[in-house]
Coordinates of C-alpha atoms in Angstrom, one line a residue:
M15 CA 14.2 1.7 -39.5
K16 CA 10.9 -0.6 -40.1
T17 CA 10.9 -3.6 -37.9
T18 CA 10.8 -7.1 -39.6
A19 CA 11.4 -10.9 -37.7
S20 CA 15.1 -10.4 -40.2
N21 CA 15.9 -6.7 -40.0
P22 CA 18.5 -6.0 -37.0
R23 CA 17.9 -2.9 -35.0
M24 CA 19.8 0.0 -35.1
A25 CA 20.8 1.4 -31.7
R26 CA 22.1 4.6 -30.5
G27 CA 23.7 4.7 -27.2
Y28 CA 26.9 5.3 -25.5
A29 CA 29.8 2.9 -24.9
T30 CA 33.2 2.6 -23.2
A31 CA 36.1 0.7 -25.8
G32 CA 38.2 -0.2 -22.4
A33 CA 38.5 0.3 -18.5
D34 CA 40.6 3.6 -19.1
Q35 CA 38.5 4.6 -21.7
P36 CA 35.6 7.2 -21.4
L37 CA 32.0 6.6 -22.5
R38 CA 31.4 7.7 -26.0
P39 CA 28.6 7.8 -28.6
F40 CA 27.8 4.4 -30.1
T41 CA 25.8 3.0 -32.8
F42 CA 25.0 -0.7 -33.0
E43 CA 22.5 -3.8 -33.6
R44 CA 20.1 -5.1 -31.2
R45 CA 18.9 -8.6 -32.1
S46 CA 15.7 -9.1 -34.1
P47 CA 12.5 -9.6 -31.8
N48 CA 11.3 -12.8 -31.5
D49 CA 7.8 -14.0 -31.0
E50 CA 8.0 -13.8 -27.4
D51 CA 10.1 -10.6 -27.1
V52 CA 9.0 -6.9 -26.2
V53 CA 10.8 -4.0 -27.9
I54 CA 11.2 -1.2 -25.7
D55 CA 11.8 2.6 -25.8
I56 CA 14.0 3.4 -23.1
A57 CA 13.3 6.8 -21.5
Y58 CA 15.2 6.8 -18.5
C59 CA 18.2 4.8 -17.1
G60 CA 19.7 5.2 -13.7
V61 CA 23.8 5.2 -13.1
C62 CA 24.2 2.6 -10.7
H63 CA 27.9 2.7 -8.9
S64 CA 28.2 -0.8 -10.2
D65 CA 28.1 1.2 -13.6
V66 CA 31.1 2.5 -12.8
H67 CA 32.6 -0.4 -11.3
A68 CA 32.0 -2.6 -14.7
A69 CA 33.0 0.0 -16.8
H70 CA 36.5 0.6 -15.3
N71 CA 36.9 -3.3 -14.9
A72 CA 37.3 -3.0 -11.2
W73 CA 36.2 -6.8 -10.7
G74 CA 38.2 -8.0 -13.5
M75 CA 35.1 -9.3 -15.6
S76 CA 34.5 -6.7 -18.3
H77 CA 34.1 -7.3 -21.8
Y78 CA 34.0 -4.2 -24.2
P79 CA 32.8 -2.5 -25.9
M80 CA 30.2 -2.1 -23.0
V81 CA 27.1 -0.2 -23.2
P82 CA 26.3 -0.3 -19.1
G83 CA 22.9 0.5 -17.3
H84 CA 20.2 -1.8 -16.0
E85 CA 18.2 0.8 -14.4
I86 CA 15.8 0.9 -17.3
T87 CA 12.0 2.4 -17.7
G88 CA 10.1 3.2 -20.9
V89 CA 7.4 2.3 -23.3
V90 CA 6.5 -0.6 -25.4
R91 CA 7.3 0.0 -29.1
E92 CA 6.2 -3.5 -30.2
V93 CA 5.5 -6.9 -28.9
G94 CA 5.7 -10.5 -30.4
K95 CA 2.7 -12.5 -31.6
A96 CA 3.3 -14.8 -28.2
V97 CA 3.2 -12.1 -26.0
A98 CA 0.4 -11.6 -23.7
R99 CA 1.2 -9.4 -21.3
F100 CA 2.1 -6.3 -22.5
K101 CA 1.2 -4.3 -25.5
K102 CA 2.4 -1.3 -27.5
G103 CA 2.4 2.0 -25.2
D104 CA 2.6 0.2 -21.9
R105 CA 5.1 1.2 -19.2
V106 CA 7.7 -1.2 -18.7
G107 CA 11.2 -1.6 -16.8
I108 CA 14.2 -4.0 -17.3
G109 CA 16.8 -4.7 -14.0
C110 CA 19.4 -6.6 -13.6
F111 CA 19.2 -9.4 -15.6
I112 CA 17.5 -10.5 -19.0
D113 CA 17.2 -13.9 -18.9
S114 CA 18.2 -16.9 -16.1
C115 CA 18.2 -20.4 -15.3
T116 CA 19.6 -21.0 -19.0
T117 CA 21.3 -24.0 -17.9
Q118 CA 18.8 -25.7 -15.6
G119 CA 16.3 -27.7 -16.4
H120 CA 13.2 -25.2 -15.5
R121 CA 13.0 -21.8 -14.5
D122 CA 12.9 -21.1 -10.8
R123 CA 11.2 -18.0 -10.4
D124 CA 11.9 -17.5 -6.7
H125 CA 15.5 -17.9 -6.4
E126 CA 16.8 -17.3 -10.1
H127 CA 19.1 -14.5 -9.2
Y128 CA 21.2 -16.8 -7.2
L129 CA 21.4 -19.5 -9.6
P130 CA 23.8 -20.5 -12.7
G131 CA 22.3 -19.4 -16.0
L132 CA 22.0 -15.7 -15.5
V133 CA 22.2 -13.4 -18.1
L134 CA 23.0 -9.8 -17.1
T135 CA 21.7 -6.9 -18.8
Y136 CA 24.7 -5.7 -19.9
N137 CA 28.3 -7.2 -19.6
G138 CA 26.8 -10.8 -20.4
F139 CA 26.1 -12.9 -23.3
E140 CA 23.0 -13.8 -25.0
P141 CA 22.1 -17.5 -24.3
G142 CA 23.8 -19.9 -26.6
S143 CA 25.6 -17.2 -28.6
K144 CA 28.5 -15.1 -28.1
A145 CA 26.8 -11.7 -28.8
P146 CA 27.4 -9.3 -25.8
T147 CA 24.4 -7.8 -23.5
L148 CA 24.5 -4.2 -24.3
G149 CA 22.5 -1.8 -21.7
G150 CA 20.4 0.8 -21.0
Y151 CA 22.6 3.6 -21.7
S152 CA 20.8 3.5 -25.0
D153 CA 17.6 4.5 -26.9
S154 CA 16.2 0.6 -27.2
I155 CA 16.3 -2.6 -26.0
V156 CA 14.5 -6.2 -26.8
V157 CA 13.9 -8.3 -23.8
K158 CA 11.9 -11.7 -23.4
E159 CA 8.6 -11.0 -22.1
G160 CA 9.3 -13.0 -18.7
Y161 CA 11.8 -10.5 -17.6
V162 CA 10.0 -7.3 -18.4
L163 CA 8.3 -5.3 -15.4
S164 CA 5.2 -3.7 -15.6
V165 CA 5.8 -0.1 -14.0
P166 CA 2.4 1.3 -11.9
E167 CA 1.0 4.6 -12.9
A168 CA 1.4 5.8 -9.6
L169 CA 5.4 5.8 -10.3
P170 CA 7.2 8.3 -12.4
L171 CA 9.1 6.5 -15.1
D172 CA 12.2 8.8 -14.1
A173 CA 12.2 8.6 -10.6
A174 CA 11.4 4.6 -10.8
A175 CA 14.3 3.8 -12.7
P176 CA 16.7 3.1 -9.8
L177 CA 13.9 0.9 -8.6
L178 CA 15.3 -1.6 -10.7
C179 CA 18.3 -2.4 -9.1
A180 CA 18.8 -0.1 -6.3
G181 CA 15.1 -0.6 -5.1
V182 CA 15.2 -4.4 -5.2
T183 CA 18.7 -4.8 -3.8
V184 CA 17.4 -3.5 -0.5
Y185 CA 14.0 -4.5 -0.7
S186 CA 14.8 -7.8 -1.1
P187 CA 16.6 -8.6 2.9
L188 CA 14.3 -6.1 4.3
R189 CA 11.5 -8.7 3.3
K190 CA 13.3 -11.8 3.6
W191 CA 14.3 -10.8 7.3
Q192 CA 10.3 -9.9 7.8
V193 CA 11.1 -6.4 8.7
G194 CA 7.7 -5.0 9.9
P195 CA 6.2 -2.9 12.4
G196 CA 8.0 -2.5 15.5
A197 CA 11.3 -3.6 14.2
K198 CA 14.4 -1.6 14.9
V199 CA 16.3 -1.3 11.6
A200 CA 19.7 0.5 11.0
I201 CA 20.8 1.5 7.7
V202 CA 24.6 1.9 7.2
G203 CA 25.2 4.5 4.4
L204 CA 23.1 7.2 2.6
G205 CA 23.7 7.1 -0.8
G206 CA 21.9 5.7 -4.0
L207 CA 20.7 2.1 -2.0
G208 CA 20.9 3.8 1.2
H209 CA 18.2 6.4 0.8
V210 CA 15.9 3.9 -0.6
A211 CA 16.5 1.7 1.9
V212 CA 15.1 4.3 4.6
K213 CA 12.1 4.6 2.8
M214 CA 11.2 1.6 2.5
A215 CA 11.9 0.5 5.7
R216 CA 9.9 3.1 7.2
A217 CA 6.9 1.9 4.7
M218 CA 7.2 -1.0 6.1
G219 CA 6.5 0.1 9.8
A220 CA 10.4 -0.4 11.2
E221 CA 11.7 2.6 13.5
V222 CA 15.1 3.6 11.4
T223 CA 18.2 4.6 12.3
V224 CA 20.8 6.0 9.9
L225 CA 24.5 5.5 10.6
S226 CA 26.4 7.8 8.3
R227 CA 30.5 8.2 8.4
T228 CA 29.4 12.1 9.6
L229 CA 26.4 14.2 10.3
K230 CA 26.3 16.0 7.1
K231 CA 23.3 14.4 5.8
R232 CA 21.5 14.2 9.2
D233 CA 18.8 16.6 7.8
D234 CA 18.1 14.4 4.6
A235 CA 18.1 11.4 6.4
L236 CA 15.2 12.8 8.9
K237 CA 13.3 14.1 5.8
L238 CA 13.4 10.5 4.3
G239 CA 12.0 8.9 7.5
A240 CA 14.7 8.3 9.7
K241 CA 14.1 8.5 13.3
A242 CA 17.7 9.4 14.5
V243 CA 21.3 9.9 12.7
F244 CA 24.4 8.7 14.3
A245 CA 27.9 9.1 13.2
T246 CA 30.3 6.3 12.7
E247 CA 33.4 8.4 13.0
S248 CA 32.3 8.6 16.7
P249 CA 33.9 5.5 18.7
A250 CA 30.7 6.6 20.8
T251 CA 28.1 5.7 18.3
F252 CA 28.9 2.1 18.8
A253 CA 29.1 1.9 22.9
D254 CA 25.6 4.0 22.8
L255 CA 24.0 1.4 20.5
A256 CA 25.0 -1.5 21.6
S257 CA 22.7 -4.4 21.1
A258 CA 20.0 -1.9 20.2
F259 CA 19.0 -3.3 16.3
D260 CA 17.2 -6.0 15.4
L261 CA 18.7 -5.6 12.0
V262 CA 21.5 -3.7 10.5
L263 CA 21.7 -3.1 6.5
S264 CA 24.8 -2.4 5.2
T265 CA 24.7 -0.6 1.5
V266 CA 28.3 0.7 1.3
S267 CA 31.2 -0.5 -0.4
G268 CA 34.2 1.4 1.1
D269 CA 36.1 -0.4 4.4
V270 CA 33.5 -1.4 7.0
D271 CA 34.5 -3.0 10.5
W272 CA 31.9 -5.6 10.7
N273 CA 32.8 -6.8 14.2
A274 CA 32.0 -3.2 15.6
Y275 CA 28.5 -3.3 13.7
L276 CA 27.7 -7.0 14.8
G277 CA 28.0 -5.3 18.3
L278 CA 25.0 -3.4 17.5
I279 CA 22.7 -6.2 16.9
R280 CA 20.3 -7.7 19.7
L281 CA 19.8 -11.5 20.0
D282 CA 19.3 -13.5 17.4
G283 CA 19.4 -10.2 15.2
T284 CA 21.3 -9.8 11.7
F285 CA 23.7 -8.1 9.8
I286 CA 23.3 -8.0 6.2
T287 CA 25.6 -6.4 3.6
V288 CA 24.7 -5.5 -0.1
G289 CA 27.5 -3.3 -0.4
V290 CA 30.6 -5.1 -1.5
P291 CA 34.1 -4.0 -0.2
D292 CA 37.2 -3.9 -2.2
G293 CA 39.0 -6.3 -0.2
P294 CA 38.5 -9.5 2.2
V295 CA 36.5 -8.0 5.6
P296 CA 37.7 -10.1 8.8
V297 CA 35.2 -11.3 11.2
S298 CA 35.9 -12.6 15.0
A299 CA 33.5 -15.3 16.1
F300 CA 32.9 -14.2 19.5
P301 CA 30.5 -11.4 18.4
L302 CA 28.5 -13.6 16.5
I303 CA 28.6 -16.3 19.4
V304 CA 27.6 -13.9 22.1
G305 CA 24.8 -12.7 20.6
R306 CA 23.6 -16.0 18.4
R307 CA 23.7 -13.1 15.3
R308 CA 23.9 -13.7 12.0
L309 CA 26.2 -12.5 9.2
A310 CA 24.7 -12.4 5.9
G311 CA 24.4 -11.0 2.6
S312 CA 22.0 -10.3 -0.3
Y313 CA 22.0 -10.2 -4.1
M314 CA 19.3 -7.8 -6.0
G315 CA 16.1 -9.7 -6.7
S316 CA 14.1 -12.1 -8.6
I317 CA 11.9 -10.6 -11.6
K318 CA 8.8 -11.5 -9.2
E319 CA 10.5 -10.0 -6.5
T320 CA 11.3 -7.0 -8.4
Q321 CA 7.4 -6.6 -9.3
E322 CA 6.2 -6.8 -6.2
M323 CA 8.8 -4.1 -5.1
L324 CA 7.5 -1.7 -7.5
D325 CA 4.0 -2.2 -6.6
F326 CA 5.0 -1.9 -3.0
C327 CA 6.6 1.2 -3.8
A328 CA 3.3 2.3 -5.9
R329 CA 1.2 1.9 -2.7
H330 CA 3.6 3.9 -0.8
G331 CA 4.5 6.4 -2.5
V332 CA 8.0 5.4 -2.5
T333 CA 10.5 6.4 -5.3
A334 CA 14.2 7.5 -5.8
D335 CA 15.8 10.9 -5.0
I336 CA 17.2 11.8 -8.6
E337 CA 19.5 13.8 -10.4
I338 CA 18.1 13.9 -14.1
I339 CA 21.4 14.7 -16.6
A340 CA 21.9 14.1 -20.2
I341 CA 23.8 11.3 -21.7
Q342 CA 26.5 13.9 -22.6
D343 CA 27.4 14.5 -19.0
I344 CA 27.7 10.5 -18.4
N345 CA 31.8 10.8 -17.8
T346 CA 31.0 14.0 -15.5
A347 CA 28.3 11.7 -13.5
F348 CA 30.7 8.6 -13.0
A349 CA 33.5 11.0 -11.5
R350 CA 30.9 12.4 -9.1
V351 CA 29.7 8.9 -8.3
A352 CA 33.1 7.8 -7.6
K353 CA 33.4 10.5 -4.7
S354 CA 29.8 9.8 -3.8
D355 CA 28.7 13.6 -5.1
V356 CA 25.2 13.0 -5.7
R357 CA 22.0 13.1 -4.2
Y358 CA 21.0 10.5 -4.2
R359 CA 20.8 8.8 -8.0
F360 CA 21.8 10.1 -11.6
V361 CA 19.3 9.3 -14.1
I362 CA 19.8 9.6 -17.7
D363 CA 16.9 11.1 -19.8
L364 CA 17.6 9.0 -23.0
A365 CA 15.5 11.9 -25.1
S366 CA 19.2 14.1 -24.7
L367 CA 20.5 11.3 -27.7
D368 CA 18.4 13.2 -30.3
K369 CA 20.4 16.5 -29.4
E370 CA 23.4 15.1 -31.2
G371 CA 21.6 13.1 -34.1
R372 CA 23.0 9.6 -35.1
A373 CA 25.8 8.7 -33.1
S374 CA 29.0 7.1 -34.2

């Protein structure tokens, strides 16, 4: 379809119509681009565990029909006349949100993801509108220039896609707590987030230990850069590693005994969670008090920080370990993600949409 300022864009993708429904082919209209917008042909989109949660309404906040996907890479098709940073053909990415600070007096570029007025890439609403935001399980997207990331040439578009959520989600706390040479860091969980966290912490100069439920992924962890791997199903692990780490970063969403992990932290050290357990987690004051330890959380990253992360990854050769899938296999992929049966991130090749012609 020829693009004009008043002509809605038709897009193809996959959507779910409800919490108990599979994802199916879906044709919909993208908004017409404004002067400050970038129109992107999507090449790849990562499959985040939160996509599964959102599609199934696990958090009770889902809107349908839903086109998931917030780990998007692609190529600029065209730009509005006010766009200065991008041009046709540029390699770009879109992460977890497409606008921010919409209820504030100005944009806070350092803390925008923590402030009211955040517009999520999918399962949200366009500013000042009841139109839903629809994500990256589709062939195109229209986004304001200020929320578009530049993907360095050193990063392949497919393996870079998961960095737009998984990457910045672990990069942000590692940077915030100043992980660097000599730091002793433990990563809890070796999944989509954890495997990237190991690579990033190692690239920052830290000595990295992986704490996984079993030792099944020991060889993988060592290849990724970990110095040691311990099984958390063994009580001896928590005794042997008492007060061993400056920082423990938990990437898991399952049941975790935070009190036990706090015991692994040195004086003035920090336990950070980026995973979201399904229910409340009891915490005792004693393990916090005796080591002047901190318990903290972290939530993705700003656009500024996400670009910093991409540039860091390009310099250090950090990408996600991926399994490419066709969009037609997305429901199988969702089932495998729910069982942690992926090493370590599914990425959808959106060219696969062409195999079925125009979706309906």
